[in-house]
Amino acid sequence: RKGEMAKLTQLINNEVFRAYATYTAIVLLKMMLMSLITAYFRITRKAFVNPEDTDAFGKGESAKKYLRTDPDVERARRGHLNDLENIVPFVGIGLLYALSGPELSTALLHFRLFTGARIFHTFAYLIPLPQPGRGLSWAVGYAVTFSMAYNVLKTTWLL
Amino acid sequence: RKGEMAKLTQLINNEVFRAYATYTAIVLLKMMLMSLITAYFRITRKAFVNPEDTDAFGKGESAKKYLRTDPDVERARRGHLNDLENIVPFVGIGLLYALSGPELSTALLHFRLFTGARIFHTFAYLIPLPQPGRGLSWAVGYAVTFSMAYNVLKTTWLL
Amino acid sequence: RKGEMAKLTQLINNEVFRAYATYTAIVLLKMMLMSLITAYFRITRKAFVNPEDTDAFGKGESAKKYLRTDPDVERARRGHLNDLENIVPFVGIGLLYALSGPELSTALLHFRLFTGARIFHTFAYLIPLPQPGRGLSWAVGYAVTFSMAYNVLKTTWLL
């Protein structure tokens, strides 16, 4: 019954939906980790953007010098934004895909590839690895989301 | 039966949910397209942000000059961020709206207006069209999402 | 029956899901408000980024001086981006959490804490309040989302 939407009454025990929930929670937690990494670099590199954030270093000119950009902070922020740009489509399209009745093995392949690619992407961005490491991992995640969107539109198309 | 939440047991054949899935997939794919447009401008304008991305142009000073901002790249990036800011609320509120049991014709009007407005917004941003073209298309998408949120809160309100 | 996924057939009358819908609509509307606040500062501070946005102030050099950054505009934009980074995980993980069958009182505690923390965070960012006001409100929202993710993974874990 490929291509037929799964009965939502069975969603509770639906393994595809459970798999979706597991991998979505993992990639969203991974995205949230970027906040901690950015904060870590801001504190260790003493590079802040809000004047009220440097008050702990003293008032006035002595603290003002910490209002600056730092390459490591900016790199973590770019990784975070790239996560937002790619994980948001995965979460939205993935939910519709999980409800469109795919085979468990096919769905798991999609979810695992995406999650693995995004975790690799983070390492490739932060270390950083030489290209095309980061570019390829981005492309894998992109292709997986595109494939899920194709399956959603094939099943639900109603303009 | 306006205002009554649709029976989720019928979600499979629920035309409102199918319409939501179709338009959500379309606007998320449109948002994903912004990554390709940004990459296109980065490559054709030779304007990169990560040192490891310019290694293909040779090592050292010769490649360093490509670590720069470019107006077209920045414009595509602003369009992408504006998509994130507006499409995320549409996807989240739209799902709740689709489950709140609206008439199909009303729901289609919301989804079509939003999708059309965001596609127009992208053209208005990238060409660029004179204002208030971009501003108005932004406002249409914003008003549609607000209208859906109003309907969700009217149906589900439980603080 | 803690830990057992709620029957989706009862989702219509499911109070946890209604609570999720209410608080998700509220925090997404709050996030959308950041667009209006940024626009307000752009107009009152006359600080724009797109050349076509300053045409109302006359063509040529007289308008060009309004293509600049402004501290209040940048602060509102940072608040908006911080919302995206934190509200996206809440909406995605919160949906899975609401479907994982938590007690209504526990779920309400999560949703209320998150919503209150993010509203406080916005005030703390815009006024701005001295630290650690903003930092603590960010941490409360973060911890709530993490707690929901833990419950989702405990219920659905299927790698």
Short mmCIF file of C-alpha atoms in Angstrom, two decimals:
data_model
loop_
_atom_site.label_atom_id
_atom_site.label_comp_id
_atom_site.label_asym_id
_atom_site.label_seq_id
_atom_site.Cartn_x
_atom_site.Cartn_y
_atom_site.Cartn_z
CA ARG A 1 0.00 0.00 0.00
CA LYS A 2 2.88 2.34 -0.84
CA GLY A 3 1.66 5.86 -1.64
CA GLU A 4 -1.46 5.54 0.51
CA MET A 5 -1.60 7.77 3.55
CA ALA A 6 -1.20 5.82 6.79
CA LYS A 7 -4.23 5.56 9.00
CA LEU A 8 -3.74 8.16 11.65
CA THR A 9 -5.67 6.03 14.11
CA GLN A 10 -2.62 3.80 14.15
CA LEU A 11 -0.19 6.66 14.56
CA ILE A 12 0.43 5.69 18.18
CA ASN A 13 1.95 2.41 17.14
CA ASN A 14 3.11 3.65 13.76
CA GLU A 15 6.80 2.92 13.51
CA VAL A 16 7.38 5.49 10.75
CA PHE A 17 5.95 8.21 12.98
CA ARG A 18 8.02 7.02 15.95
CA ALA A 19 11.13 7.11 13.74
CA TYR A 20 10.22 10.62 12.58
CA ALA A 21 9.78 11.75 16.19
CA THR A 22 13.13 10.26 17.22
CA TYR A 23 15.19 11.80 14.41
CA THR A 24 13.39 15.14 14.57
CA ALA A 25 14.12 15.40 18.29
CA ILE A 26 17.77 14.51 17.62
CA VAL A 27 18.35 17.07 14.84
CA LEU A 28 16.51 19.81 16.76
CA LEU A 29 18.63 19.08 19.85
CA LYS A 30 21.72 19.20 17.64
CA MET A 31 20.57 22.60 16.34
CA MET A 32 20.01 23.83 19.90
CA LEU A 33 23.58 22.75 20.73
CA MET A 34 24.78 25.52 18.37
CA SER A 35 23.56 28.10 20.91
CA LEU A 36 25.82 26.59 23.56
CA ILE A 37 28.78 26.45 21.16
CA THR A 38 28.27 30.11 20.22
CA ALA A 39 28.02 31.07 23.90
CA TYR A 40 31.18 29.06 24.65
CA PHE A 41 33.13 30.95 21.96
CA ARG A 42 31.68 34.33 23.04
CA ILE A 43 32.85 33.74 26.61
CA THR A 44 36.28 32.20 25.88
CA ARG A 45 37.07 34.70 23.07
CA LYS A 46 35.47 37.57 25.00
CA ALA A 47 33.52 38.70 21.92
CA PHE A 48 30.05 40.08 22.59
CA VAL A 49 27.50 42.13 20.73
CA ASN A 50 25.24 43.58 23.44
CA PRO A 51 26.71 46.27 25.76
CA GLU A 52 24.80 44.80 28.73
CA ASP A 53 26.61 41.48 28.17
CA THR A 54 30.04 42.95 28.94
CA ASP A 55 29.10 44.61 32.25
CA ALA A 56 30.69 41.70 34.12
CA PHE A 57 34.05 42.90 32.75
CA GLY A 58 33.65 46.34 34.30
CA LYS A 59 31.87 49.50 33.20
CA GLY A 60 33.00 51.95 30.55
CA GLU A 61 35.92 51.75 28.14
CA SER A 62 37.50 48.68 29.73
CA ALA A 63 34.43 46.59 28.84
CA LYS A 64 33.79 48.23 25.45
CA LYS A 65 36.72 46.43 23.86
CA TYR A 66 34.85 43.14 24.21
CA LEU A 67 32.09 44.40 21.88
CA ARG A 68 33.65 42.88 18.80
CA THR A 69 33.31 40.07 16.32
CA ASP A 70 35.44 36.93 16.52
CA PRO A 71 36.03 34.44 13.69
CA ASP A 72 35.11 31.40 15.82
CA VAL A 73 31.92 33.04 17.11
CA GLU A 74 30.89 34.02 13.58
CA ARG A 75 31.63 30.51 12.31
CA ALA A 76 29.41 28.93 14.97
CA ARG A 77 26.66 31.44 14.14
CA ARG A 78 26.86 30.59 10.43
CA GLY A 79 26.59 26.91 11.30
CA HIS A 80 23.53 27.69 13.43
CA LEU A 81 21.85 29.68 10.65
CA ASN A 82 22.62 26.92 8.13
CA ASP A 83 20.93 24.48 10.51
CA LEU A 84 17.83 26.68 10.67
CA GLU A 85 17.71 26.94 6.87
CA ASN A 86 17.93 23.17 6.43
CA ILE A 87 16.40 21.60 9.53
CA VAL A 88 13.19 23.66 9.35
CA PRO A 89 12.30 22.18 5.92
CA PHE A 90 13.23 18.69 7.18
CA VAL A 91 10.93 18.98 10.21
CA GLY A 92 7.99 20.38 8.21
CA ILE A 93 8.26 18.18 5.13
CA GLY A 94 9.30 15.17 7.21
CA LEU A 95 6.07 15.32 9.23
CA LEU A 96 3.96 15.32 6.06
CA TYR A 97 6.15 12.56 4.62
CA ALA A 98 5.73 10.41 7.75
CA LEU A 99 1.94 10.83 7.42
CA SER A 100 1.99 9.93 3.70
CA GLY A 101 2.52 6.23 4.39
CA PRO A 102 6.07 5.40 3.28
CA GLU A 103 7.70 2.02 3.92
CA LEU A 104 9.52 1.99 7.28
CA SER A 105 12.84 1.02 5.65
CA THR A 106 12.59 3.85 3.09
CA ALA A 107 11.61 6.36 5.77
CA LEU A 108 14.46 5.26 8.06
CA LEU A 109 16.91 5.64 5.16
CA HIS A 110 15.74 9.23 4.65
CA PHE A 111 15.82 10.15 8.35
CA ARG A 112 19.19 8.50 9.01
CA LEU A 113 20.87 10.02 5.96
CA PHE A 114 19.62 13.50 6.87
CA THR A 115 20.60 13.23 10.53
CA GLY A 116 24.04 11.82 9.73
CA ALA A 117 24.64 14.46 7.08
CA ARG A 118 23.74 17.33 9.40
CA ILE A 119 25.91 16.03 12.25
CA PHE A 120 28.82 15.66 9.80
CA HIS A 121 28.05 19.17 8.47
CA THR A 122 28.48 20.64 11.95
CA PHE A 123 31.87 19.00 12.43
CA ALA A 124 32.91 20.03 8.90
CA TYR A 125 31.95 23.65 9.68
CA LEU A 126 33.50 23.93 13.13
CA ILE A 127 36.82 22.09 12.66
CA PRO A 128 36.79 23.18 9.70
CA LEU A 129 37.30 20.35 7.22
CA PRO A 130 38.53 21.21 3.72
CA GLN A 131 35.87 21.48 1.05
CA PRO A 132 33.97 19.72 -0.48
CA GLY A 133 33.32 17.97 2.87
CA ARG A 134 30.90 20.57 4.18
CA GLY A 135 29.34 21.15 0.77
CA LEU A 136 28.65 17.47 0.17
CA SER A 137 27.08 16.92 3.59
CA TRP A 138 24.86 19.96 2.96
CA ALA A 139 23.87 18.49 -0.42
CA VAL A 140 22.96 15.10 1.07
CA GLY A 141 20.59 16.70 3.59
CA TYR A 142 19.13 18.89 0.85
CA ALA A 143 18.56 15.92 -1.49
CA VAL A 144 16.89 13.88 1.27
CA THR A 145 14.45 16.70 2.05
CA PHE A 146 13.76 17.18 -1.66
CA SER A 147 13.03 13.45 -2.03
CA MET A 148 10.57 13.56 0.89
CA ALA A 149 8.87 16.66 -0.59
CA TYR A 150 8.48 14.83 -3.91
CA ASN A 151 6.79 11.92 -2.14
CA VAL A 152 4.50 14.28 -0.17
CA LEU A 153 3.39 16.12 -3.31
CA LYS A 154 2.86 12.82 -5.20
CA THR A 155 0.54 11.66 -2.39
CA THR A 156 -1.30 14.81 -1.39
CA TRP A 157 -1.30 17.09 -4.45
CA LEU A 158 -4.36 19.34 -4.05
CA LEU A 159 -3.84 22.87 -5.32
CA ARG B 1 -19.71 22.62 11.26
CA LYS B 2 -17.32 25.56 11.00
CA GLY B 3 -15.16 25.98 14.09
CA GLU B 4 -15.35 22.29 15.02
CA MET B 5 -12.06 20.43 14.87
CA ALA B 6 -11.94 17.90 12.04
CA LYS B 7 -11.95 14.29 13.06
CA LEU B 8 -8.37 13.20 12.78
CA THR B 9 -9.50 9.70 11.91
CA GLN B 10 -10.54 11.18 8.57
CA LEU B 11 -7.30 13.08 8.11
CA ILE B 12 -6.18 10.65 5.42
CA ASN B 13 -8.98 11.71 3.13
CA ASN B 14 -9.24 15.19 4.59
CA GLU B 15 -8.96 17.63 1.72
CA VAL B 16 -7.99 20.55 3.98
CA PHE B 17 -5.05 18.55 5.30
CA ARG B 18 -4.04 17.49 1.80
CA ALA B 19 -4.16 21.14 0.70
CA TYR B 20 -2.06 22.14 3.72
CA ALA B 21 0.49 19.43 2.86
CA THR B 22 0.68 20.55 -0.77
CA TYR B 23 1.17 24.26 -0.08
CA THR B 24 3.53 23.67 2.84
CA ALA B 25 5.73 21.47 0.66
CA ILE B 26 5.69 24.16 -2.06
CA VAL B 27 6.64 27.10 0.19
CA LEU B 28 9.33 25.07 1.98
CA LEU B 29 10.80 24.03 -1.40
CA LYS B 30 10.68 27.69 -2.43
CA MET B 31 12.57 28.60 0.74
CA MET B 32 15.14 25.87 0.05
CA LEU B 33 15.64 27.38 -3.42
CA MET B 34 17.13 30.45 -1.72
CA SER B 35 20.17 28.35 -0.74
CA LEU B 36 20.83 27.57 -4.40
CA ILE B 37 20.36 31.21 -5.41
CA THR B 38 22.80 32.34 -2.72
CA ALA B 39 25.31 29.68 -3.82
CA TYR B 40 24.88 30.78 -7.46
CA PHE B 41 25.69 34.40 -6.57
CA ARG B 42 28.60 33.37 -4.31
CA ILE B 43 30.18 31.41 -7.18
CA THR B 44 29.48 33.83 -10.04
CA ARG B 45 30.40 36.93 -7.96
CA LYS B 46 33.29 35.08 -6.28
CA ALA B 47 32.24 36.30 -2.84
CA PHE B 48 32.74 33.83 0.00
CA VAL B 49 32.83 33.96 3.76
CA ASN B 50 34.75 30.81 4.81
CA PRO B 51 38.48 30.64 4.02
CA GLU B 52 38.18 26.92 3.19
CA ASP B 53 35.64 27.81 0.45
CA THR B 54 38.18 29.77 -1.59
CA ASP B 55 40.89 27.10 -1.68
CA ALA B 56 39.83 26.16 -5.21
CA PHE B 57 41.09 29.62 -6.29
CA GLY B 58 44.61 28.93 -4.99
CA LYS B 59 46.20 29.27 -1.57
CA GLY B 60 47.28 32.45 0.16
CA GLU B 61 46.72 36.05 -0.88
CA SER B 62 45.36 35.26 -4.34
CA ALA B 63 42.36 33.49 -2.78
CA LYS B 64 41.94 35.88 0.16
CA LYS B 65 40.47 38.60 -2.08
CA TYR B 66 37.39 36.43 -2.59
CA LEU B 67 36.57 36.59 1.13
CA ARG B 68 34.24 39.54 0.73
CA THR B 69 30.60 40.54 0.72
CA ASP B 70 28.68 41.12 -2.49
CA PRO B 71 25.39 43.07 -2.81
CA ASP B 72 23.66 40.27 -4.76
CA VAL B 73 24.75 37.60 -2.29
CA GLU B 74 23.58 39.72 0.64
CA ARG B 75 20.25 40.39 -1.06
CA ALA B 76 19.62 36.67 -1.61
CA ARG B 77 20.56 36.02 2.03
CA ARG B 78 18.12 38.67 3.25
CA GLY B 79 15.39 37.08 1.13
CA HIS B 80 16.22 33.71 2.68
CA LEU B 81 16.07 35.06 6.23
CA ASN B 82 12.78 36.82 5.50
CA ASP B 83 11.43 33.48 4.28
CA LEU B 84 12.48 31.81 7.53
CA GLU B 85 10.84 34.57 9.58
CA ASN B 86 7.54 34.25 7.70
CA ILE B 87 7.31 30.66 6.47
CA VAL B 88 8.05 29.14 9.90
CA PRO B 89 4.92 30.75 11.43
CA PHE B 90 2.88 29.71 8.36
CA VAL B 91 3.94 26.06 8.66
CA GLY B 92 3.34 25.89 12.43
CA ILE B 93 0.10 27.87 12.61
CA GLY B 94 -1.12 26.39 9.30
CA LEU B 95 -0.91 22.86 10.69
CA LEU B 96 -3.02 23.80 13.71
CA TYR B 97 -5.41 25.71 11.44
CA ALA B 98 -5.79 22.70 9.12
CA LEU B 99 -6.66 20.57 12.18
CA SER B 100 -9.18 23.13 13.47
CA GLY B 101 -11.78 22.19 10.86
CA PRO B 102 -12.02 25.14 8.46
CA GLU B 103 -14.08 25.03 5.24
CA LEU B 104 -11.98 23.75 2.33
CA SER B 105 -12.65 26.89 0.27
CA THR B 106 -11.59 29.19 3.14
CA ALA B 107 -8.50 27.13 3.82
CA LEU B 108 -7.52 27.07 0.14
CA LEU B 109 -7.93 30.86 0.00
CA HIS B 110 -5.51 31.21 2.94
CA PHE B 111 -2.94 28.75 1.57
CA ARG B 112 -3.06 30.13 -2.00
CA LEU B 113 -2.80 33.75 -0.92
CA PHE B 114 0.18 33.01 1.31
CA THR B 115 2.00 30.92 -1.29
CA GLY B 116 1.38 33.43 -4.06
CA ALA B 117 2.45 36.32 -1.84
CA ARG B 118 5.73 34.63 -0.84
CA ILE B 119 6.61 33.69 -4.43
CA PHE B 120 5.91 37.29 -5.49
CA HIS B 121 7.98 38.51 -2.50
CA THR B 122 11.00 36.53 -3.73
CA PHE B 123 10.80 38.05 -7.21
CA ALA B 124 10.24 41.52 -5.71
CA TYR B 125 13.34 41.07 -3.54
CA LEU B 126 15.67 39.62 -6.17
CA ILE B 127 14.83 41.73 -9.24
CA PRO B 128 14.31 44.11 -7.22
CA LEU B 129 10.89 45.66 -7.85
CA PRO B 130 10.25 49.21 -6.59
CA GLN B 131 8.46 49.49 -3.27
CA PRO B 132 5.75 49.00 -2.09
CA GLY B 133 5.74 45.77 -4.15
CA ARG B 134 7.86 43.77 -1.74
CA GLY B 135 6.27 45.37 1.33
CA LEU B 136 2.73 44.60 0.19
CA SER B 137 3.49 40.96 -0.63
CA TRP B 138 5.11 40.62 2.80
CA ALA B 139 1.99 42.14 4.40
CA VAL B 140 -0.37 39.75 2.57
CA GLY B 141 1.52 36.70 3.85
CA TYR B 142 1.62 38.22 7.34
CA ALA B 143 -2.13 38.93 7.36
CA VAL B 144 -2.95 35.41 6.14
CA THR B 145 -0.91 33.84 8.95
CA PHE B 146 -2.49 36.19 11.47
CA SER B 147 -5.97 35.22 10.25
CA MET B 148 -5.15 31.51 10.63
CA ALA B 149 -3.76 32.13 14.15
CA TYR B 150 -6.98 33.92 15.09
CA ASN B 151 -9.01 30.91 13.93
CA VAL B 152 -6.74 28.49 15.82
CA LEU B 153 -7.02 30.44 19.06
CA LYS B 154 -10.81 30.79 18.65
CA THR B 155 -11.07 26.99 18.33
CA THR B 156 -8.48 25.73 20.77
CA TRP B 157 -8.06 28.41 23.42
CA LEU B 158 -6.85 26.60 26.53
CA LEU B 159 -4.37 28.60 28.59
CA ARG C 1 -0.87 5.89 31.60
CA LYS C 2 2.07 8.25 31.63
CA GLY C 3 4.52 7.50 28.81
CA GLU C 4 1.88 5.99 26.54
CA MET C 5 1.16 7.94 23.38
CA ALA C 6 -2.28 9.57 23.40
CA LYS C 7 -4.83 8.10 21.07
CA LEU C 8 -4.91 10.43 18.12
CA THR C 9 -8.56 9.61 17.55
CA GLN C 10 -9.22 11.69 20.64
CA LEU C 11 -6.98 14.53 19.53
CA ILE C 12 -9.98 16.72 18.78
CA ASN C 13 -10.99 16.80 22.40
CA ASN C 14 -7.48 16.27 23.69
CA GLU C 15 -6.75 19.04 26.14
CA VAL C 16 -2.97 18.63 25.87
CA PHE C 17 -3.17 19.15 22.12
CA ARG C 18 -5.48 22.16 22.56
CA ALA C 19 -3.01 23.63 25.04
CA TYR C 20 -0.14 23.01 22.62
CA ALA C 21 -2.09 24.74 19.83
CA THR C 22 -2.87 27.74 22.03
CA TYR C 23 0.68 28.32 23.27
CA THR C 24 2.26 27.60 19.87
CA ALA C 25 -0.01 30.18 18.24
CA ILE C 26 0.90 32.69 20.97
CA VAL C 27 4.68 32.27 20.73
CA LEU C 28 4.60 32.30 16.92
CA LEU C 29 2.52 35.50 16.97
CA LYS C 30 5.03 36.95 19.44
CA MET C 31 7.83 36.04 17.04
CA MET C 32 5.93 37.66 14.15
CA LEU C 33 5.66 40.83 16.25
CA MET C 34 9.45 41.19 15.95
CA SER C 35 9.00 42.01 12.25
CA LEU C 36 6.77 44.94 13.15
CA ILE C 37 9.18 46.14 15.84
CA THR C 38 12.10 45.99 13.39
CA ALA C 39 10.04 47.88 10.79
CA TYR C 40 9.08 50.47 13.41
CA PHE C 41 12.75 51.10 14.28
CA ARG C 42 13.77 51.15 10.59
CA ILE C 43 11.19 53.85 9.85
CA THR C 44 11.63 56.00 12.97
CA ARG C 45 15.47 55.72 12.91
CA LYS C 46 15.54 55.98 9.12
CA ALA C 47 17.91 53.03 8.82
CA PHE C 48 17.38 50.77 5.81
CA VAL C 49 19.34 48.12 3.99
CA ASN C 50 17.73 47.94 0.52
CA PRO C 51 18.24 50.93 -1.84
CA GLU C 52 14.66 50.55 -3.14
CA ASP C 53 13.37 51.08 0.42
CA THR C 54 14.73 54.63 0.63
CA ASP C 55 13.22 55.91 -2.62
CA ALA C 56 10.44 57.59 -0.65
CA PHE C 57 13.12 59.92 0.77
CA GLY C 58 14.14 61.11 -2.69
CA LYS C 59 16.53 59.71 -5.30
CA GLY C 60 20.30 59.81 -5.26
CA GLU C 61 22.64 60.97 -2.50
CA SER C 62 19.95 62.45 -0.27
CA ALA C 63 18.39 58.99 0.17
CA LYS C 64 21.67 57.06 0.29
CA LYS C 65 22.45 58.32 3.78
CA TYR C 66 19.55 56.23 5.11
CA LEU C 67 21.26 53.01 3.98
CA ARG C 68 22.88 52.40 7.33
CA THR C 69 22.70 50.27 10.43
CA ASP C 70 21.12 51.48 13.65
CA PRO C 71 21.65 49.98 17.13
CA ASP C 72 17.92 49.70 17.86
CA VAL C 73 17.21 48.04 14.52
CA GLU C 74 20.06 45.58 15.00
CA ARG C 75 18.88 44.81 18.55
CA ALA C 76 15.34 44.01 17.34
CA ARG C 77 16.81 41.83 14.57
CA ARG C 78 18.94 39.92 17.07
CA GLY C 79 15.85 39.35 19.22
CA HIS C 80 14.01 38.07 16.15
CA LEU C 81 16.81 35.65 15.22
CA ASN C 82 17.02 34.42 18.82
CA ASP C 83 13.27 33.73 18.65
CA LEU C 84 13.74 31.69 15.47
CA GLU C 85 16.57 29.69 17.06
CA ASN C 86 14.50 28.86 20.14
CA ILE C 87 10.84 28.87 19.05
CA VAL C 88 11.44 26.53 16.08
CA PRO C 89 12.66 23.71 18.41
CA PHE C 90 9.75 24.41 20.79
CA VAL C 91 7.15 24.12 18.01
CA GLY C 92 8.67 20.94 16.53
CA ILE C 93 9.50 19.12 19.76
CA GLY C 94 6.35 20.44 21.45
CA LEU C 95 4.13 18.82 18.80
CA LEU C 96 5.80 15.43 19.33
CA TYR C 97 5.64 15.94 23.09
CA ALA C 98 1.91 16.75 22.95
CA LEU C 99 1.37 13.52 20.97
CA SER C 100 3.43 11.46 23.46
CA GLY C 101 0.67 11.49 26.07
CA PRO C 102 1.90 13.70 28.93
CA GLU C 103 -0.28 14.67 31.87
CA LEU C 104 -2.19 17.91 31.15
CA SER C 105 -0.76 19.62 34.23
CA THR C 106 2.82 18.69 33.28
CA ALA C 107 2.29 19.79 29.69
CA LEU C 108 0.74 23.09 30.76
CA LEU C 109 3.70 23.73 33.06
CA HIS C 110 6.09 23.24 30.12
CA PHE C 111 4.09 25.39 27.70
CA ARG C 112 3.48 28.19 30.21
CA LEU C 113 7.09 28.33 31.37
CA PHE C 114 8.36 28.47 27.79
CA THR C 115 5.88 31.12 26.69
CA GLY C 116 6.45 33.28 29.75
CA ALA C 117 10.22 32.96 29.41
CA ARG C 118 10.20 33.99 25.74
CA ILE C 119 7.94 37.00 26.38
CA PHE C 120 10.23 38.08 29.22
CA HIS C 121 13.24 37.49 26.95
CA THR C 122 11.85 39.93 24.39
CA PHE C 123 11.38 42.66 27.00
CA ALA C 124 14.83 41.92 28.44
CA TYR C 125 16.37 42.27 24.97
CA LEU C 126 14.52 45.41 23.85
CA ILE C 127 14.59 47.55 27.01
CA PRO C 128 17.39 46.21 27.64
CA LEU C 129 17.43 44.78 31.15
CA PRO C 130 20.81 44.19 32.82
CA GLN C 131 22.15 40.66 32.62
CA PRO C 132 21.55 37.94 33.72
CA GLY C 133 17.86 38.74 33.05
CA ARG C 134 17.97 37.93 29.36
CA GLY C 135 20.33 35.01 29.82
CA LEU C 136 18.18 33.38 32.48
CA SER C 137 14.96 33.71 30.48
CA TRP C 138 16.77 32.17 27.49
CA ALA C 139 17.94 29.29 29.71
CA VAL C 140 14.42 28.60 31.05
CA GLY C 141 13.04 28.26 27.50
CA TYR C 142 15.99 26.10 26.53
CA ALA C 143 15.56 23.80 29.54
CA VAL C 144 11.82 23.41 28.91
CA THR C 145 12.43 22.37 25.29
CA PHE C 146 15.16 19.99 26.41
CA SER C 147 12.82 18.41 28.97
CA MET C 148 10.14 17.90 26.29
CA ALA C 149 12.73 16.36 23.93
CA TYR C 150 13.80 13.95 26.66
CA ASN C 151 10.18 12.85 27.11
CA VAL C 152 9.70 12.46 23.35
CA LEU C 153 12.80 10.30 22.99
CA LYS C 154 11.85 8.22 26.05
CA THR C 155 8.47 7.48 24.43
CA THR C 156 9.30 7.12 20.76
CA TRP C 157 12.94 6.03 20.57
CA LEU C 158 13.27 4.13 17.27
CA LEU C 159 16.61 4.65 15.54
#
